[in-house]
Amino acid sequence: RGPPSTCNDVHGLPIVGGHGGLHESTYLTHGVSRSVYVVDFERRDKERVILKTNRLDGKDFTEKSLERSQLDAIVLGEAGGPVDDNNAGGHLDPPLGSNVLGAYQYCAFSFVSPYATSGTLEGYVRSRGRDGLSPKEMYDLSLQAARGLARAHLHRPDGVATFAHTDVKPLQFLLFGRGEGEVPAVQLNDFNRGFLLGYDERRRGVCRFD
């Protein structure tokens, strides 16, 4: 299961230029197999989202790249959700999806998700310098990151993980500003290089993988 398949909406977004003043897109970056675009909606108070899709060089539209896109959709849909500003890192039992990026729309090789207003965890730490983070900030950021990773494991009711994120690094944690002087909210993303884990009934544990 993943985010709702809303292909018409996804493919209505432009990859180059604008569309009747409704929105504008700008190429942002790319990874091994996918490109990332920023889409600004002119008539929604400058709302900004991310469109991630396969690179348009023709060689990456394969069964493997489709599988990677599906992995992203599964985790975004099952574990992802909006940032919970009132409870991130709080004492209540939080909606753990708040520390995993959610998706608005999904279709085959593409999905649309929130724009990280404060960049990545890697960039944030580098910009603050070696001694620029207080113990409280380090604790808050670390706790949110740990909760996001735990949620992304998609545990069964018996506590057994069903997904492994095999590309965890500070660059994969996106930050969303909460206001001046506040520690940003953290959301883990980019699950397309992970693995869905089988379950060995005889061993009563997760199947191993290389």
GROMACS .gro file of C-alpha atoms in nm:
model
  210
    1ARG     CA    1   0.000   0.000   0.000
    2GLY     CA    2   0.121   0.350  -0.074
    3PRO     CA    3  -0.003   0.703  -0.123
    4PRO     CA    4  -0.314   0.732  -0.339
    5SER     CA    5  -0.235   0.677  -0.706
    6THR     CA    6  -0.333   1.009  -0.861
    7CYS     CA    7  -0.157   0.989  -1.195
    8ASN     CA    8  -0.354   1.264  -1.365
    9ASP     CA    9  -0.254   1.512  -1.094
   10VAL     CA   10   0.112   1.409  -1.100
   11HIS     CA   11   0.145   1.433  -1.476
   12GLY     CA   12  -0.036   1.765  -1.480
   13LEU     CA   13   0.270   1.922  -1.316
   14PRO     CA   14   0.520   2.075  -1.558
   15ILE     CA   15   0.882   1.961  -1.562
   16VAL     CA   16   1.005   2.267  -1.751
   17GLY     CA   17   0.862   2.618  -1.729
   18GLY     CA   18   0.520   2.727  -1.609
   19HIS     CA   19   0.163   2.637  -1.690
   20GLY     CA   20  -0.075   2.928  -1.733
   21GLY     CA   21   0.052   3.101  -1.422
   22LEU     CA   22  -0.069   2.816  -1.197
   23HIS     CA   23   0.275   2.684  -1.110
   24GLU     CA   24   0.641   2.706  -1.197
   25SER     CA   25   0.898   2.427  -1.187
   26THR     CA   26   1.271   2.442  -1.136
   27TYR     CA   27   1.520   2.159  -1.168
   28LEU     CA   28   1.690   2.106  -0.831
   29THR     CA   29   1.922   1.805  -0.843
   30HIS     CA   30   1.942   1.436  -0.933
   31GLY     CA   31   2.055   1.108  -0.787
   32VAL     CA   32   2.167   0.785  -0.948
   33SER     CA   33   1.838   0.726  -1.124
   34ARG     CA   34   1.600   1.012  -1.043
   35SER     CA   35   1.567   1.385  -1.089
   36VAL     CA   36   1.418   1.630  -0.841
   37TYR     CA   37   1.216   1.941  -0.929
   38VAL     CA   38   1.080   2.221  -0.711
   39VAL     CA   39   0.723   2.318  -0.802
   40ASP     CA   40   0.581   2.652  -0.687
   41PHE     CA   41   0.204   2.705  -0.695
   42GLU     CA   42   0.145   3.071  -0.774
   43ARG     CA   43  -0.218   3.076  -0.661
   44ARG     CA   44  -0.176   2.895  -0.329
   45ASP     CA   45   0.021   3.150  -0.128
   46LYS     CA   46   0.341   3.039  -0.301
   47GLU     CA   47   0.301   2.680  -0.181
   48ARG     CA   48   0.607   2.475  -0.273
   49VAL     CA   49   0.634   2.097  -0.326
   50ILE     CA   50   0.891   1.850  -0.457
   51LEU     CA   51   0.837   1.639  -0.769
   52LYS     CA   52   1.073   1.342  -0.789
   53THR     CA   53   1.073   1.132  -1.107
   54ASN     CA   54   1.303   0.913  -1.311
   55ARG     CA   55   1.580   1.087  -1.500
   56LEU     CA   56   1.466   1.164  -1.851
   57ASP     CA   57   1.758   1.005  -2.036
   58GLY     CA   58   1.559   0.696  -2.132
   59LYS     CA   59   1.787   0.434  -1.980
   60ASP     CA   60   1.643   0.422  -1.630
   61PHE     CA   61   1.282   0.331  -1.710
   62THR     CA   62   1.336  -0.034  -1.623
   63GLU     CA   63   1.174  -0.293  -1.401
   64LYS     CA   64   1.439  -0.223  -1.136
   65SER     CA   65   1.372   0.152  -1.137
   66LEU     CA   66   0.999   0.085  -1.111
   67GLU     CA   67   1.068  -0.138  -0.811
   68ARG     CA   68   1.269   0.140  -0.648
   69SER     CA   69   0.986   0.387  -0.701
   70GLN     CA   70   0.741   0.139  -0.551
   71LEU     CA   71   0.960   0.098  -0.242
   72ASP     CA   72   0.953   0.473  -0.192
   73ALA     CA   73   0.576   0.478  -0.232
   74ILE     CA   74   0.523   0.192   0.015
   75VAL     CA   75   0.724   0.353   0.294
   76LEU     CA   76   0.600   0.707   0.223
   77GLY     CA   77   0.244   0.576   0.236
   78GLU     CA   78   0.274   0.343   0.534
   79ALA     CA   79   0.510   0.539   0.758
   80GLY     CA   80   0.504   0.897   0.629
   81GLY     CA   81   0.292   1.182   0.750
   82PRO     CA   82   0.284   1.554   0.816
   83VAL     CA   83   0.518   1.717   1.064
   84ASP     CA   84   0.353   1.727   1.407
   85ASP     CA   85   0.481   2.057   1.545
   86ASN     CA   86   0.301   2.013   1.875
   87ASN     CA   87   0.449   1.680   1.965
   88ALA     CA   88   0.774   1.614   1.780
   89GLY     CA   89   1.007   1.473   2.041
   90GLY     CA   90   0.744   1.523   2.310
   91HIS     CA   91   0.645   1.303   2.603
   92LEU     CA   92   0.328   1.172   2.441
   93ASP     CA   93   0.323   0.865   2.219
   94PRO     CA   94   0.382   1.050   1.890
   95PRO     CA   95   0.249   0.965   1.547
   96LEU     CA   96   0.586   0.826   1.443
   97GLY     CA   97   0.509   0.901   1.081
   98SER     CA   98   0.575   1.263   1.170
   99ASN     CA   99   0.947   1.184   1.144
  100VAL     CA  100   0.912   1.010   0.806
  101LEU     CA  101   0.840   1.212   0.493
  102GLY     CA  102   0.488   1.171   0.355
  103ALA     CA  103   0.371   1.192  -0.006
  104TYR     CA  104   0.079   1.386  -0.152
  105GLN     CA  105   0.054   1.189  -0.478
  106TYR     CA  106   0.215   0.890  -0.644
  107CYS     CA  107   0.221   0.743  -0.993
  108ALA     CA  108   0.460   0.471  -1.115
  109PHE     CA  109   0.796   0.649  -1.147
  110SER     CA  110   0.697   0.976  -0.981
  111PHE     CA  111   0.572   1.119  -0.654
  112VAL     CA  112   0.499   1.460  -0.503
  113SER     CA  113   0.601   1.541  -0.147
  114PRO     CA  114   0.647   1.840   0.086
  115TYR     CA  115   0.937   2.078   0.032
  116ALA     CA  116   1.200   2.075   0.309
  117THR     CA  117   1.201   2.439   0.415
  118SER     CA  118   1.523   2.410   0.619
  119GLY     CA  119   1.731   2.183   0.398
  120THR     CA  120   1.895   1.863   0.524
  121LEU     CA  121   2.038   1.752   0.857
  122GLU     CA  122   2.383   1.740   0.700
  123GLY     CA  123   2.362   2.099   0.579
  124TYR     CA  124   2.218   2.220   0.908
  125VAL     CA  125   2.496   2.068   1.119
  126ARG     CA  126   2.766   2.195   0.881
  127SER     CA  127   2.625   2.548   0.885
  128ARG     CA  128   2.621   2.558   1.264
  129GLY     CA  129   2.983   2.444   1.294
  130ARG     CA  130   3.147   2.193   1.524
  131ASP     CA  131   3.046   2.368   1.846
  132GLY     CA  132   2.734   2.543   1.717
  133LEU     CA  133   2.476   2.296   1.848
  134SER     CA  134   2.371   2.289   2.211
  135PRO     CA  135   2.324   1.954   2.391
  136LYS     CA  136   1.947   2.012   2.382
  137GLU     CA  137   1.950   2.066   2.005
  138MET     CA  138   2.165   1.755   1.949
  139TYR     CA  139   1.931   1.551   2.167
  140ASP     CA  140   1.618   1.678   1.990
  141LEU     CA  141   1.757   1.621   1.639
  142SER     CA  142   1.896   1.277   1.729
  143LEU     CA  143   1.572   1.165   1.891
  144GLN     CA  144   1.367   1.270   1.589
  145ALA     CA  145   1.608   1.096   1.352
  146ALA     CA  146   1.595   0.776   1.558
  147ARG     CA  147   1.214   0.783   1.564
  148GLY     CA  148   1.204   0.829   1.188
  149LEU     CA  149   1.437   0.535   1.129
  150ALA     CA  150   1.240   0.316   1.369
  151ARG     CA  151   0.913   0.401   1.194
  152ALA     CA  152   1.062   0.334   0.850
  153HIS     CA  153   1.133  -0.026   0.955
  154LEU     CA  154   0.757  -0.092   0.924
  155HIS     CA  155   0.743  -0.332   1.218
  156ARG     CA  156   0.487  -0.609   1.231
  157PRO     CA  157   0.257  -0.625   1.535
  158ASP     CA  158   0.505  -0.871   1.692
  159GLY     CA  159   0.788  -0.619   1.655
  160VAL     CA  160   0.964  -0.779   1.358
  161ALA     CA  161   1.090  -0.530   1.097
  162THR     CA  162   0.966  -0.566   0.739
  163PHE     CA  163   1.182  -0.300   0.572
  164ALA     CA  164   1.552  -0.208   0.586
  165HIS     CA  165   1.671   0.139   0.486
  166THR     CA  166   2.022   0.069   0.355
  167ASP     CA  167   2.125   0.423   0.267
  168VAL     CA  168   2.094   0.610   0.597
  169LYS     CA  169   2.306   0.926   0.619
  170PRO     CA  170   2.253   1.286   0.738
  171LEU     CA  171   2.169   1.395   0.383
  172GLN     CA  172   1.858   1.172   0.388
  173PHE     CA  173   1.701   1.355   0.683
  174LEU     CA  174   1.500   1.658   0.570
  175LEU     CA  175   1.434   1.954   0.798
  176PHE     CA  176   1.120   2.166   0.829
  177GLY     CA  177   1.140   2.499   1.010
  178ARG     CA  178   0.923   2.557   1.318
  179GLY     CA  179   1.000   2.923   1.365
  180GLU     CA  180   1.277   3.144   1.493
  181GLY     CA  181   1.479   2.985   1.772
  182GLU     CA  182   1.309   2.645   1.741
  183VAL     CA  183   1.482   2.318   1.650
  184PRO     CA  184   1.361   2.209   1.304
  185ALA     CA  185   1.138   1.906   1.261
  186VAL     CA  186   1.321   1.606   1.110
  187GLN     CA  187   1.182   1.367   0.848
  188LEU     CA  188   1.363   1.069   0.696
  189ASN     CA  189   1.320   1.016   0.321
  190ASP     CA  190   1.461   0.835   0.013
  191PHE     CA  191   1.375   0.469   0.064
  192ASN     CA  192   1.430   0.345  -0.290
  193ARG     CA  193   1.758   0.166  -0.213
  194GLY     CA  194   1.610  -0.032   0.076
  195PHE     CA  195   1.477  -0.386   0.096
  196LEU     CA  196   1.144  -0.538   0.192
  197LEU     CA  197   1.221  -0.819   0.436
  198GLY     CA  198   1.068  -1.165   0.421
  199TYR     CA  199   0.983  -1.363   0.734
  200ASP     CA  200   1.114  -1.712   0.809
  201GLU     CA  201   0.841  -1.899   0.995
  202ARG     CA  202   1.079  -2.181   1.090
  203ARG     CA  203   1.339  -1.948   1.240
  204ARG     CA  204   1.075  -1.704   1.356
  205GLY     CA  205   1.277  -1.413   1.232
  206VAL     CA  206   1.359  -1.189   0.939
  207CYS     CA  207   1.509  -1.350   0.630
  208ARG     CA  208   1.867  -1.241   0.578
  209PHE     CA  209   1.975  -1.048   0.271
  210ASP     CA  210   2.309  -0.949   0.117
   0.00000   0.00000   0.00000
